[in-house]
Structures are given as C-alpha cells and as structure tokens.
Amino acid sequence: MSEAGSSIALVDVNNFYVSSERAFDPSLEGRPLVVLSNNDGCVITRSPEAKALGITMGTPWFRIAGQAQQWGLEVRSSNYELYGDLSARVMELLGRYTGNLEIYSIDEAFLTLPGPLRAQRVTGAEIRAVVRRNVGLPVCVGIASTKTLAKLANRWAKGNPEFDGVCHWDLVPEDNRRSLLQRLAVSDIWGIGAKNAQSLNALGIDSAWDLAAADPVAIRKRFSVVLMRTVLELQGTSCITGRESTGNEQVLYSRSFAAPVSTRHAMHQALSVYAQGAASRLARKDLQGRVLTAFAATSPFSSGRKSSPTVCVPLPAYTADPLELTRAADTLLPLIEEGVPYIRAGVIVTDLRPAGAQAMLLPPASATRKDTGPLLHDVGRRFGRSAIGLGHAGLKAGSEWTMKRDMLSPHYTTKWSELPVVKAR
C-alpha cells in the first residue's frame, strides 16, 4: 500500500540499450540502431529510426546484415557490462529521492514520493533532468496511487509530448483519463497475459476502462486473485506488494554457446562461470536460494545425437555462496556425453528468500565464505565482470564457447583501458 500523503512513481529509461550506446557515442543520435542478443543472434532492441525501417523484434541478424549499409543501419552487440553499470548509477540517483526504492528491472524502478500532488510532479521532472544530466540517459516518469496506474502513466508520458516525460495520473483531467483507458487494449495492461486477455475479450472486456469497471470479486471467482488485484489497482486501491511485483521466484543464468561444447572439461568451465553469474545476481537482489537446477542441451534441429541432461540439487542451506553453487552445478557433469555438441547450458536457483532470513533449524552457511558472493559482485560491478572470478571464471582469456560479440562497443565505464577520452581544442 502507498503511504498516506504519498504516491508511487515508476521511472523507466527510454529504450535503455539504445540510449546507453548513444550516451557515449553521440554520432548514433538520429540514426537507425539495433542491439543484438547473445552471440549476435537476433535484434532485441531497436531505435525509433530502426523501427521505421520495418525491422521487427527478434529478426535474425543474418537476414538483414546484407542491407545494413544500404539502410545506414548501425549495429551493436549487447554490452551487458556497460548496461549494468549505467543501471546501477541510475538506481543510486533514484535512491536519493526516496526512502522506499524498489528496483523492478535493469531499467525500471518504483519509488514512493511524499507530499502534495503538484510537488510530486515537480520531483518527477527533477528526477528526469538529473538522470539525463548525470548519467546521460533519458527517462520517463509515471506517478499514481498504485503501481498498475503508475505503469500506465509512464506509458502515456512516453507516447504523449504534452506530458513532457512526466505524467501524474491524479493531475490528468477525469475526461482525459477515461479516454486514455478506453483507448488502451486490455492486453496492454501490466500483468495481463495473452491467454487472460482472450478470456476477458470473450466476456466483452476489451479495454483498460472495461476492466477498471469490472467487479473485482467476480473477476477473482472466474480468474484469480492476481487479476482481481489488477482490477483493484485500476480502481485506485494499491494492493501489489514489492515481492509480488519483482518476480523473485527464481534466478536464471543461461547462455547459448558461440561454438558447441562437446567435452566435460569445457562444460565444467561454462557451469563454473554460470554458477558464479547466478551468485552475483542473488547478491545484487540480496537473496539466497535452497535449490539449484543445472541443465544443458543440444540443438533440437540437429540430425545428430540429442541430449538434454538436467539435475536438481538441494543445497545444504539457503546460500548465495558461489563455491556452493558451483559444486552443485558440477553434479551435472557425469550426465554430459563426451563428443556430443551441446549448444546451451545454464543454472536456475529456486526456493528463494531474503539474505539473513534463513530458518534457525537449518545449518548455517560457512561463516568464512558468507561474503564471497557479494564481494565478487561488488568487484565485478565496479571493474567489470572479467576483473575477478573463482577458478575458470577468473581466467581473463575467453574460451571458444564464450559468447560471441563481434560488434561490441567499448566498456566505457568498467575498464580503465576503455575509458572515454575527451580532447580539448
């Protein structure tokens, strides 16, 4: 629930990956730009200019590579180190404006804004200006009494120039609010999946306005308590808590290999790196897990031997210790078949709870290593993921299976050798 005399703001970086690339390379402004997925596979982010060319999300790069020069299309590999560092800088700035910051994703966060409504909007405009000035990224701010309405307000702040990047739902005239809700399809509401949208459409609930007018109890009986909460949020009653909105049911760290892995030794290297990546994500979210699942898979389109081994390992205690996670992931190795070309592997950590909240009856994690995960995460965040690691994850030279990123921009903020240089004339 929002606090008395306060509202919920959603701050979202506009086109995050594209904006991050442009922040350090102004020549990309106004030009079509796409960012590619792991191993430079397909398009995952497009600038407005790239969208105007008809490039769709998920388009394989090889299909449009031949036309890139003709279109004047710029392309970049995913620079996760840069994006993660800029995200941390944005979140640090947002934390200065509230005592209640909830990081929702790499480019979004909810925060509580106290005070009168117009003062809240002024704060939203200040946040937008400060992030742009200090980090170089454009953001939009949606403010409302609930998270669902804040999401919608943020959407309208992006799509309507008259809001100037900041939309406070409670300051929008009632007729305009009704018009906006009537124009928004129910499938575009935060948390409404395609299946639920189809079922709602069958009941004559086609727009956000229709859903806001629905009976919450009837929606709960026909669908779920989760959908009932969405209805209540659209009606102005805040009922989605932080844990429900952040989706901390699991932590997944998985990658496709640039070249197939066909030996247990190489798979051991990959699992070590991925387990430590999962430990870093747990540390970032201040979580610990009790169960680790490790898996690998060959290509479903291969005409050769198929193999998809999986192990599920209960951990000795709730932990984010990278050594414990790596040992658990290594139990997959006896199931790896030598000579079989695996194209993907990963680890999933489940049964999560906040760090430090483990039950008294469970054996405590090793006191000598309890800070290893957060330490690796902090060093990696400050100096880049390749700066530190345990075992194979500490090797500077990449293996043949390491993710291919042939069009990677410099690590402007995480490598001393790639810091941007300003030349004064």
Coordinates of C-alpha atoms in Angstrom, one line a residue:
M1 CA 0.0 0.0 0.0
S2 CA 1.2 3.5 -0.7
E3 CA 1.8 5.7 2.3
A4 CA -0.6 8.4 3.4
G5 CA 0.0 11.6 1.5
S6 CA 2.3 9.8 -1.0
S7 CA 2.2 8.4 -4.5
I8 CA 4.1 5.7 -6.4
A9 CA 6.4 6.7 -9.2
L10 CA 7.7 4.4 -11.9
V11 CA 10.9 5.7 -13.5
D12 CA 11.8 3.9 -16.8
V13 CA 14.8 4.5 -19.0
N14 CA 13.6 5.1 -22.6
N15 CA 14.9 2.4 -25.0
F16 CA 17.6 1.5 -22.4
Y17 CA 20.2 -0.4 -24.5
V18 CA 20.0 2.1 -27.4
S19 CA 20.2 5.1 -25.1
S20 CA 23.2 3.6 -23.3
E21 CA 25.0 3.2 -26.6
R22 CA 24.1 6.8 -27.6
A23 CA 25.2 8.2 -24.3
F24 CA 28.9 7.6 -25.2
D25 CA 28.6 7.8 -29.0
P26 CA 26.6 10.9 -29.9
S27 CA 27.1 10.1 -33.6
L28 CA 24.4 7.5 -33.2
E29 CA 21.7 10.1 -32.4
G30 CA 19.0 10.2 -35.0
R31 CA 20.4 7.1 -36.9
P32 CA 18.8 3.7 -37.1
L33 CA 20.5 1.4 -34.4
V34 CA 19.8 -2.1 -33.3
V35 CA 21.3 -4.1 -30.4
L36 CA 21.7 -7.8 -30.8
S37 CA 21.1 -10.8 -28.5
N38 CA 23.7 -13.3 -27.2
N39 CA 26.1 -14.5 -29.9
D40 CA 24.9 -11.6 -32.1
G41 CA 21.9 -13.8 -32.9
C42 CA 18.9 -11.5 -33.3
V43 CA 17.6 -8.0 -32.7
I44 CA 16.5 -7.3 -29.2
T45 CA 16.4 -3.5 -29.1
R46 CA 15.6 -1.0 -31.9
S47 CA 15.8 2.7 -32.1
P48 CA 12.7 4.5 -33.5
E49 CA 14.6 5.0 -36.7
A50 CA 15.3 1.3 -37.0
K51 CA 11.6 0.6 -36.3
A52 CA 10.7 2.9 -39.2
L53 CA 12.8 0.7 -41.5
G54 CA 10.4 -2.2 -40.7
I55 CA 12.9 -4.1 -38.5
T56 CA 10.9 -6.2 -36.0
M57 CA 11.9 -7.6 -32.6
G58 CA 13.6 -11.0 -32.9
T59 CA 14.7 -10.5 -36.5
P60 CA 17.8 -12.7 -37.1
W61 CA 20.9 -10.5 -37.8
F62 CA 22.0 -12.6 -40.8
R63 CA 18.7 -11.8 -42.5
I64 CA 19.3 -8.0 -42.5
A65 CA 23.1 -7.8 -42.4
G66 CA 23.4 -7.5 -46.1
Q67 CA 21.1 -4.5 -46.2
A68 CA 22.6 -2.7 -43.2
Q69 CA 25.0 -0.5 -45.2
Q70 CA 22.3 0.5 -47.7
W71 CA 20.0 1.5 -44.8
G72 CA 22.7 3.3 -42.9
L73 CA 21.9 0.9 -40.0
E74 CA 24.2 0.8 -37.0
V75 CA 24.5 -2.4 -35.0
R76 CA 26.0 -3.2 -31.6
S77 CA 26.5 -6.4 -29.7
S78 CA 24.9 -6.4 -26.2
N79 CA 27.3 -4.6 -23.9
Y80 CA 26.0 -6.1 -20.6
E81 CA 28.8 -4.6 -18.5
L82 CA 28.0 -1.1 -19.7
Y83 CA 24.3 -1.5 -19.3
G84 CA 24.6 -3.0 -15.8
D85 CA 26.9 -0.1 -14.6
L86 CA 24.7 2.6 -16.0
S87 CA 21.7 0.9 -14.4
A88 CA 23.4 1.0 -11.0
R89 CA 24.1 4.7 -11.5
V90 CA 20.5 5.4 -12.3
M91 CA 19.3 3.5 -9.3
E92 CA 21.7 5.2 -7.0
L93 CA 20.4 8.6 -8.1
L94 CA 16.8 7.5 -7.7
G95 CA 17.6 6.4 -4.1
R96 CA 18.3 10.0 -3.2
Y97 CA 14.7 10.9 -3.7
T98 CA 13.0 8.3 -1.6
G99 CA 13.4 6.0 1.4
N100 CA 11.4 3.3 -0.5
L101 CA 13.1 2.3 -3.7
E102 CA 12.1 -1.0 -5.4
I103 CA 14.2 -2.0 -8.4
Y104 CA 11.9 -3.8 -10.8
S105 CA 14.3 -4.5 -13.7
I106 CA 17.6 -3.2 -15.2
D107 CA 15.8 -0.1 -16.5
E108 CA 12.8 0.4 -14.2
A109 CA 12.2 1.2 -10.6
F110 CA 9.2 2.1 -8.3
L111 CA 9.7 4.7 -5.7
T112 CA 7.5 6.4 -3.2
L113 CA 7.1 10.2 -3.5
P114 CA 5.6 12.1 -0.5
G115 CA 4.0 15.5 -0.4
P116 CA 1.3 17.3 -2.4
L117 CA 0.5 16.0 -5.9
R118 CA 2.0 19.0 -7.8
A119 CA 5.1 18.8 -5.7
Q120 CA 5.4 15.1 -6.6
R121 CA 5.2 16.0 -10.3
V122 CA 7.9 18.7 -9.8
T123 CA 10.1 15.9 -8.2
G124 CA 9.4 13.7 -11.2
A125 CA 10.6 16.4 -13.6
E126 CA 13.7 16.9 -11.4
I127 CA 14.5 13.2 -11.5
R128 CA 14.2 13.2 -15.2
A129 CA 16.6 16.2 -15.6
V130 CA 19.1 14.8 -13.0
V131 CA 19.3 11.4 -14.6
R132 CA 19.8 13.0 -18.0
R133 CA 22.5 15.3 -16.8
N134 CA 24.4 13.0 -14.5
V135 CA 24.1 9.7 -16.4
G136 CA 23.2 10.8 -19.9
L137 CA 20.1 8.7 -20.2
P138 CA 16.5 9.8 -21.0
V139 CA 13.8 8.6 -18.6
C140 CA 10.1 9.0 -18.3
V141 CA 8.2 9.1 -15.0
G142 CA 4.7 7.9 -14.3
I143 CA 3.1 8.8 -11.0
A144 CA -0.1 7.4 -9.5
S145 CA -1.7 5.9 -6.4
T146 CA -1.0 2.3 -7.5
K147 CA 1.8 0.5 -9.4
T148 CA -0.5 -0.5 -12.2
L149 CA -1.7 3.1 -12.8
A150 CA 1.9 4.3 -12.5
K151 CA 2.8 1.8 -15.2
L152 CA 0.1 3.2 -17.4
A153 CA 1.0 6.8 -16.6
N154 CA 4.6 6.1 -17.6
R155 CA 3.4 4.6 -20.9
W156 CA 1.5 7.8 -21.6
A157 CA 4.4 10.0 -20.6
K158 CA 6.4 8.3 -23.3
G159 CA 3.8 8.5 -26.0
N160 CA 2.4 12.0 -25.5
P161 CA 4.7 15.0 -25.9
E162 CA 2.3 17.2 -23.9
F163 CA 3.3 15.4 -20.7
D164 CA 7.0 16.4 -21.3
G165 CA 8.1 13.0 -20.0
V166 CA 6.3 13.1 -16.7
C167 CA 2.6 12.1 -16.2
H168 CA 0.9 12.3 -12.8
W169 CA -2.3 10.3 -13.2
D170 CA -4.1 12.2 -10.5
L171 CA -3.4 15.5 -12.2
V172 CA -4.8 14.4 -15.5
P173 CA -8.4 15.7 -16.0
E174 CA -11.0 12.9 -15.5
D175 CA -12.3 13.0 -19.1
N176 CA -8.8 12.6 -20.4
R177 CA -8.2 9.7 -18.0
R178 CA -11.3 7.9 -19.2
S179 CA -10.3 8.5 -22.8
L180 CA -6.9 7.1 -22.2
L181 CA -8.2 4.0 -20.5
Q182 CA -10.8 3.4 -23.3
R183 CA -8.1 3.5 -25.9
L184 CA -5.8 1.1 -24.2
A185 CA -6.4 -2.6 -25.0
V186 CA -6.7 -4.9 -22.0
S187 CA -3.8 -6.9 -23.4
D188 CA -1.5 -3.9 -22.9
I189 CA -2.1 -3.7 -19.1
W190 CA 0.8 -4.7 -16.9
G191 CA 0.5 -8.3 -15.9
I192 CA -2.3 -9.3 -18.3
G193 CA -1.1 -12.2 -20.4
A194 CA -2.3 -13.1 -23.9
K195 CA -4.4 -16.0 -22.5
N196 CA -6.2 -13.9 -19.9
A197 CA -6.7 -11.1 -22.5
Q198 CA -8.5 -13.5 -24.8
S199 CA -10.7 -14.7 -22.0
L200 CA -11.5 -11.2 -20.9
N201 CA -12.3 -10.2 -24.5
A202 CA -14.8 -13.1 -24.7
L203 CA -16.6 -11.5 -21.7
G204 CA -16.8 -8.2 -23.5
I205 CA -13.9 -6.7 -21.5
D206 CA -11.7 -5.2 -24.3
S207 CA -10.2 -2.1 -22.8
A208 CA -8.5 -0.9 -19.6
W209 CA -11.6 1.1 -19.0
D210 CA -13.8 -2.1 -19.2
L211 CA -11.5 -3.9 -16.7
A212 CA -11.5 -1.0 -14.3
A213 CA -15.3 -1.1 -14.3
A214 CA -15.4 -4.8 -13.6
D215 CA -16.5 -6.4 -10.3
P216 CA -13.3 -7.5 -8.5
V217 CA -15.0 -10.3 -6.7
A218 CA -16.4 -11.7 -9.9
I219 CA -13.0 -11.5 -11.6
R220 CA -11.4 -13.4 -8.7
K221 CA -14.0 -16.2 -8.9
R222 CA -13.6 -16.5 -12.7
F223 CA -9.9 -15.9 -13.0
S224 CA -7.6 -15.5 -10.0
V225 CA -6.7 -13.3 -7.0
V226 CA -3.9 -11.8 -9.1
L227 CA -6.2 -10.5 -11.7
M228 CA -8.6 -9.2 -9.0
R229 CA -5.7 -7.1 -7.7
T230 CA -5.1 -5.6 -11.1
V231 CA -8.8 -4.6 -11.2
L232 CA -8.5 -3.0 -7.7
E233 CA -5.3 -1.2 -8.7
L234 CA -7.0 0.2 -11.8
Q235 CA -9.7 1.5 -9.4
G236 CA -7.1 3.2 -7.3
T237 CA -6.6 0.7 -4.5
S238 CA -2.9 -0.2 -4.0
C239 CA -2.5 -3.9 -3.4
I240 CA 0.5 -5.2 -5.3
T241 CA 3.4 -5.6 -2.9
G242 CA 7.1 -5.3 -3.7
R243 CA 7.7 -9.1 -3.6
E244 CA 4.7 -9.7 -5.9
S245 CA 5.9 -7.2 -8.5
T246 CA 9.6 -8.1 -8.6
G247 CA 9.1 -11.7 -9.6
N248 CA 11.8 -13.2 -7.4
E249 CA 10.6 -16.8 -7.8
Q250 CA 13.9 -17.9 -9.4
V251 CA 17.3 -16.6 -10.6
L252 CA 18.3 -17.9 -14.0
Y253 CA 21.7 -17.7 -15.6
S254 CA 21.8 -19.3 -19.0
R255 CA 23.6 -18.7 -22.3
S256 CA 23.9 -20.2 -25.8
F257 CA 27.5 -21.1 -26.8
A258 CA 29.3 -19.3 -29.6
A259 CA 30.7 -22.7 -30.5
P260 CA 29.3 -26.1 -29.4
V261 CA 30.7 -27.6 -26.2
S262 CA 31.5 -31.3 -26.6
T263 CA 33.7 -32.2 -23.6
R264 CA 33.1 -32.4 -19.9
H265 CA 36.1 -30.2 -19.3
A266 CA 34.6 -27.3 -21.3
M267 CA 31.2 -27.8 -19.8
H268 CA 32.8 -27.6 -16.3
Q269 CA 34.3 -24.2 -17.3
A270 CA 30.9 -23.0 -18.5
L271 CA 29.0 -24.2 -15.5
S272 CA 31.5 -22.6 -13.2
V273 CA 31.1 -19.2 -14.9
Y274 CA 27.3 -19.5 -15.0
A275 CA 27.0 -20.6 -11.3
Q276 CA 29.1 -17.5 -10.3
G277 CA 26.9 -15.4 -12.5
A278 CA 23.8 -16.6 -10.6
A279 CA 25.6 -16.0 -7.3
S280 CA 26.2 -12.4 -8.4
R281 CA 22.6 -11.9 -9.3
L282 CA 21.5 -13.3 -5.9
A283 CA 23.9 -10.9 -4.2
R284 CA 22.5 -8.0 -6.2
K285 CA 19.0 -8.8 -5.1
D286 CA 20.0 -9.6 -1.5
L287 CA 18.6 -13.1 -1.9
Q288 CA 19.7 -16.7 -1.1
G289 CA 18.5 -20.0 -2.6
R290 CA 17.9 -23.5 -1.4
V291 CA 17.7 -25.5 -4.7
L292 CA 19.9 -25.4 -7.8
T293 CA 19.0 -26.8 -11.1
A294 CA 21.7 -27.3 -13.8
F295 CA 21.0 -28.2 -17.4
A296 CA 22.5 -28.5 -20.9
A297 CA 21.0 -29.1 -24.3
T298 CA 21.9 -30.0 -27.8
S299 CA 20.2 -28.3 -30.8
P300 CA 16.7 -29.5 -31.4
F301 CA 17.3 -29.1 -35.1
S302 CA 20.5 -31.2 -35.2
S303 CA 20.4 -34.5 -37.0
G304 CA 22.9 -36.0 -34.7
R305 CA 22.7 -37.3 -31.1
K306 CA 20.2 -35.5 -28.9
S307 CA 20.9 -34.9 -25.2
S308 CA 19.3 -32.7 -22.6
P309 CA 20.6 -33.6 -19.1
T310 CA 19.2 -31.9 -16.0
V311 CA 20.0 -32.2 -12.3
C312 CA 18.1 -30.7 -9.4
V313 CA 20.3 -30.3 -6.2
P314 CA 19.0 -29.4 -2.8
L315 CA 21.6 -27.1 -1.2
P316 CA 22.9 -27.7 2.4
A317 CA 21.4 -24.3 3.5
Y318 CA 20.0 -21.1 2.0
T319 CA 23.0 -19.6 0.3
A320 CA 24.4 -17.3 -2.4
D321 CA 27.9 -18.7 -2.0
P322 CA 29.5 -19.1 -5.5
L323 CA 31.5 -22.1 -4.3
E324 CA 28.4 -23.9 -3.1
L325 CA 26.5 -23.1 -6.3
T326 CA 29.4 -24.2 -8.5
R327 CA 29.8 -27.5 -6.7
A328 CA 26.1 -28.1 -7.1
A329 CA 26.2 -27.3 -10.8
D330 CA 29.1 -29.7 -11.3
T331 CA 26.8 -32.6 -10.4
L332 CA 25.6 -32.3 -14.0
L333 CA 29.0 -33.3 -15.4
P334 CA 28.6 -37.1 -15.1
L335 CA 25.5 -36.8 -17.4
I336 CA 27.4 -34.9 -20.1
E337 CA 28.2 -37.2 -23.0
E338 CA 31.7 -36.7 -24.5
G339 CA 31.7 -35.8 -28.1
V340 CA 28.0 -34.6 -28.2
P341 CA 27.7 -31.0 -29.3
Y342 CA 25.9 -29.0 -26.6
I343 CA 24.8 -25.6 -27.7
R344 CA 23.4 -24.3 -24.4
A345 CA 23.7 -24.6 -20.6
G346 CA 22.6 -22.8 -17.5
V347 CA 21.7 -22.8 -13.8
I348 CA 18.5 -21.9 -12.1
V349 CA 18.3 -21.1 -8.3
T350 CA 14.9 -21.5 -6.7
D351 CA 13.3 -21.5 -3.3
L352 CA 14.5 -18.0 -2.6
R353 CA 14.3 -15.9 0.5
P354 CA 15.9 -12.6 1.6
A355 CA 19.5 -13.0 2.8
G356 CA 19.8 -13.4 6.5
A357 CA 16.2 -14.8 6.9
Q358 CA 17.1 -18.5 6.9
A359 CA 15.3 -20.7 9.4
M360 CA 17.1 -21.3 12.7
L361 CA 16.8 -25.1 12.3
L362 CA 18.8 -25.2 9.1
P363 CA 22.6 -25.5 9.3
P364 CA 24.2 -22.1 8.8
A365 CA 26.2 -21.3 5.6
S366 CA 30.0 -21.3 6.1
A367 CA 30.9 -18.3 8.1
T368 CA 34.3 -18.0 6.4
R369 CA 32.7 -17.7 2.9
K370 CA 29.4 -15.9 3.6
D371 CA 30.6 -12.7 2.0
T372 CA 32.3 -14.2 -1.1
G373 CA 29.3 -13.8 -3.4
P374 CA 28.6 -10.1 -2.5
L375 CA 32.4 -9.4 -2.8
L376 CA 32.6 -10.9 -6.3
H377 CA 29.5 -9.0 -7.3
D378 CA 30.8 -5.7 -6.0
V379 CA 34.2 -6.0 -7.6
G380 CA 32.6 -7.1 -10.9
R381 CA 30.2 -4.2 -10.8
R382 CA 33.0 -1.7 -10.2
F383 CA 35.6 -3.1 -12.6
G384 CA 33.8 -5.3 -15.0
R385 CA 32.8 -9.0 -14.8
S386 CA 36.1 -10.2 -16.2
A387 CA 38.0 -8.5 -13.3
I388 CA 37.5 -11.3 -10.8
G389 CA 36.3 -14.8 -10.6
L390 CA 36.8 -18.2 -9.0
G391 CA 38.5 -21.0 -10.9
H392 CA 37.6 -20.9 -14.6
A393 CA 35.6 -17.7 -14.1
G394 CA 38.8 -15.9 -13.2
L395 CA 40.5 -16.7 -16.4
K396 CA 40.9 -13.5 -18.4
A397 CA 41.2 -15.2 -21.8
G398 CA 37.8 -16.4 -23.0
S399 CA 37.2 -20.0 -24.1
E400 CA 36.0 -21.0 -27.5
W401 CA 32.4 -21.3 -26.2
T402 CA 32.4 -17.8 -24.8
M403 CA 29.6 -15.6 -26.1
K404 CA 30.4 -14.0 -29.5
R405 CA 30.1 -10.2 -29.5
D406 CA 31.8 -9.1 -32.7
M407 CA 30.2 -5.6 -32.7
L408 CA 30.8 -4.7 -29.1
S409 CA 31.2 -1.1 -28.1
P410 CA 33.9 -0.2 -25.6
H411 CA 33.4 -0.8 -21.9
Y412 CA 33.4 3.0 -21.3
T413 CA 32.7 2.8 -17.5
T414 CA 34.1 -0.6 -16.4
K415 CA 37.6 -0.9 -18.0
W416 CA 40.4 1.5 -17.4
S417 CA 41.8 0.9 -20.8
E418 CA 38.5 1.8 -22.5
L419 CA 37.6 4.9 -20.6
P420 CA 36.2 7.6 -23.0
V421 CA 38.7 10.3 -24.0
V422 CA 37.8 13.9 -24.3
K423 CA 40.0 16.1 -26.5
A424 CA 40.1 19.8 -25.8
R425 CA 40.7 22.1 -28.7

